[in-house]
Coordinates of C-alpha atoms in Angstrom, one line a residue:
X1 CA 0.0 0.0 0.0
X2 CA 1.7 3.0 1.2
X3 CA 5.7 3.2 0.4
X4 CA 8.2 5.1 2.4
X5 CA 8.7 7.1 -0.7
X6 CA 5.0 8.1 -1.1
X7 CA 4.6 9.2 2.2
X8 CA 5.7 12.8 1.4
X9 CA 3.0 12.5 -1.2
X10 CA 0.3 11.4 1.0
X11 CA 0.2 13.8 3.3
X12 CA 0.3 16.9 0.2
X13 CA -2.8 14.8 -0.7
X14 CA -4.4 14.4 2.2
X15 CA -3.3 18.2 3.3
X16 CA -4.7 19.3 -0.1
X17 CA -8.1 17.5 0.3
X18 CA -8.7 19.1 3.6
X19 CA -8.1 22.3 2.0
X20 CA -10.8 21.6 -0.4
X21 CA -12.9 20.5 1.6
X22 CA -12.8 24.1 4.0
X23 CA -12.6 26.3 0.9
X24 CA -15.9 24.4 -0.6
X25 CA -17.4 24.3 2.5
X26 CA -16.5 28.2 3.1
X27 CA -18.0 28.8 -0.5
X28 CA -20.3 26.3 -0.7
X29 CA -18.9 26.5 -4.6
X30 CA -21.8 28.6 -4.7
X31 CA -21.3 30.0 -8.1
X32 CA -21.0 33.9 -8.9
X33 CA -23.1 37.3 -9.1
X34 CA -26.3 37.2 -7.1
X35 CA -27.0 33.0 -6.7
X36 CA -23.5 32.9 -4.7
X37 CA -24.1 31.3 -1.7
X38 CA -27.6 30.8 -2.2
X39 CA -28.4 27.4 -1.8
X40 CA -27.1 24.7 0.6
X41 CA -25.3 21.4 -0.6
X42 CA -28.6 19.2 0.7
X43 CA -30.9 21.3 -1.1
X44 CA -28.5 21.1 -4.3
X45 CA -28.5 17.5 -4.6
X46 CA -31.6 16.9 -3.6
X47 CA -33.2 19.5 -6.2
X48 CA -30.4 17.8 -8.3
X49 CA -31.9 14.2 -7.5
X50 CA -35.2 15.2 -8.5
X51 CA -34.3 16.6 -11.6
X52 CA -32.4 13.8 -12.8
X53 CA -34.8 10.9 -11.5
X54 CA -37.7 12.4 -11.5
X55 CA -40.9 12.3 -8.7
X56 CA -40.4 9.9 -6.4
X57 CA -41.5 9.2 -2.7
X58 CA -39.1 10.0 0.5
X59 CA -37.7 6.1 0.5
X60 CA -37.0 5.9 -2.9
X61 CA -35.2 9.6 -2.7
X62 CA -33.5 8.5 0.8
X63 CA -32.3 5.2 -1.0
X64 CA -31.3 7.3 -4.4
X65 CA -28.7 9.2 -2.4
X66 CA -27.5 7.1 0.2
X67 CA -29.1 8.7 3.1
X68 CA -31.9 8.1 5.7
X69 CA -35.1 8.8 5.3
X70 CA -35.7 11.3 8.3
X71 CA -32.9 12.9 6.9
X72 CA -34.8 13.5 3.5
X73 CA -37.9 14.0 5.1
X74 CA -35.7 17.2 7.7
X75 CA -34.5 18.0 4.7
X76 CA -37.1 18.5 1.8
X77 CA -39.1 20.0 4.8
X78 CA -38.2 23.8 3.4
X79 CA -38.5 22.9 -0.1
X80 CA -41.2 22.5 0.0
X81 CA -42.2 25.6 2.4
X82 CA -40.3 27.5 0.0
X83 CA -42.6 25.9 -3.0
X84 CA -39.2 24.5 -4.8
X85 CA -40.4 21.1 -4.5
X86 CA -44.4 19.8 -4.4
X87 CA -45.7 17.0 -2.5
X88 CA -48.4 15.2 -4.6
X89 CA -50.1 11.7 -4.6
X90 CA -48.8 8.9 -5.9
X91 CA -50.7 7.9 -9.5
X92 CA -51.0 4.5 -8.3
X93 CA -51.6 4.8 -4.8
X94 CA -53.6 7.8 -3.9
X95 CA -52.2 7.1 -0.2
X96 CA -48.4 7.5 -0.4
X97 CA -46.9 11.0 -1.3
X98 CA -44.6 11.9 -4.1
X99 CA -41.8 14.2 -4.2
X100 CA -41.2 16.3 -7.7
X101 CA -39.2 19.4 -8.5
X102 CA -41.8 22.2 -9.0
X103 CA -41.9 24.4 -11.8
X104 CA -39.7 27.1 -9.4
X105 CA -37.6 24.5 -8.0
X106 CA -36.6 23.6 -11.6
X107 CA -35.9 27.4 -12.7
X108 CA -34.1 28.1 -9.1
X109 CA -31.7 24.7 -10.0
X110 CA -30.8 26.2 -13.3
X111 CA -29.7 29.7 -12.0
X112 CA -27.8 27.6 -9.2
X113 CA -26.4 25.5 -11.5
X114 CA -25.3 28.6 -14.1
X115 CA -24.0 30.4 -11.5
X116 CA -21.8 27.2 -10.6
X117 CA -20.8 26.6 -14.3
X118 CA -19.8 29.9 -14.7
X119 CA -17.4 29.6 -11.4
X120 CA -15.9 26.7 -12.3
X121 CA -15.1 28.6 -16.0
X122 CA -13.5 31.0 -14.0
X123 CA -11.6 28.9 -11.8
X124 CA -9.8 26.9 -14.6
X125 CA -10.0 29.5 -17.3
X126 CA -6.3 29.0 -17.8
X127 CA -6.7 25.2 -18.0
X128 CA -6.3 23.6 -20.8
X129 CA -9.5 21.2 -22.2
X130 CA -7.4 17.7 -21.0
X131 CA -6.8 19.2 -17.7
X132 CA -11.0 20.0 -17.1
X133 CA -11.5 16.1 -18.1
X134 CA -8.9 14.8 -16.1
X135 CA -9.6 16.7 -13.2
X136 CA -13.3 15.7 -13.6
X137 CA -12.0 12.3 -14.3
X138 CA -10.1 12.3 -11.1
X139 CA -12.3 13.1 -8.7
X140 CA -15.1 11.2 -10.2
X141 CA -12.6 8.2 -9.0
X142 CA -11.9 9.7 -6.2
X143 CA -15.2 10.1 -4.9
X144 CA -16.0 6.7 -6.0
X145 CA -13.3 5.2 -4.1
X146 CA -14.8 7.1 -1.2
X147 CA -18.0 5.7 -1.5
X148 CA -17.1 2.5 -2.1
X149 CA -15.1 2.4 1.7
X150 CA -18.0 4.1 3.0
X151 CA -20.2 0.8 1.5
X152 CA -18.0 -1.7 2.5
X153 CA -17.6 0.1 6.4
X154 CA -21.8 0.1 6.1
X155 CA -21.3 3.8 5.9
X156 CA -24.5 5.6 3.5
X157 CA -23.0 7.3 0.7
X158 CA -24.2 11.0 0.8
X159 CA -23.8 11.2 -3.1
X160 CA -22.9 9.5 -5.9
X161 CA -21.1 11.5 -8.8
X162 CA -23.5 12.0 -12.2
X163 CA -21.5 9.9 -14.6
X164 CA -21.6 6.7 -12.1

């Protein structure tokens, strides 16, 4: 596994993951102009979830994203106060309720997500195209490997990346 000569180059990496972490945390890689900062990671990926999968009741969205279902439930709570996501019946099953991205919620995750494109223009405009892709590339792997620890430790994974 780890080499007396990688050592050096583990800690960098670890070091440098931990930054990340802080500075995206700090930022929330919120994007620019007015949408900076304007929507929590949990509301992102759940809005995101939504979007991708379409309507689906609190298990179902729970299991989607690795997660409990309180949590979901705490956690759609003010999306749906906010009117960014709609409770509805289920078409086959009058009884159980449905979660889908509302017509706002769907307009709200595109300015989000804009605003978060546009960031991550700027903060490897002087990349070159390879570098975007490998970077992406990287820490699609990376996160992956994450996740996969987290399954084998019985660990819920929070996320998993779009292209899995």
């Amino acid at each position: 596994m780890t080499t007396v000569g990688d050592t050096g180059l583990l800690d960098t990496l670890q070091h440098e993951v931990a930054v990340f972490a802080r500075r995206a945390e700090q930022t929330r890689l919120g994007g620019v102009g007015q949408v900076r900062n304007s929507m929590d990671r949990a509301a992102y990926l759940l809005l995101n979830r939504l979007d991708k999968e379409g309507p689906m009741g609190v298990k179902a969205l729970a299991a989607s994203m690795g997660i409990d279902s309180s949590t979901v439930t705490r956690q759609v709570a003010p999306l749906v106060d906010t009117g960014l996501v709609k409770r509805t019946s289920h078409p086959e099953d009058g009884r159980a309720v449905v979660l889908q991205l509302s017509p706002r919620g769907a307009t709200r995750l595109e300015e989000v997500r804009s605003s978060r494109r546009q960031l991550m223009a700027e903060l490897t405009q002087d990349w070159a195209p390879e570098e975007r892709e490998q970077f992406c590339m990287f820490l699609t792997r990376f996160n992956d490997a994450l996740s996969a620890r987290m399954a084998v430790q019985g660990v819920p994974s929070a996320e998993r990346s779009p292209a899995s």
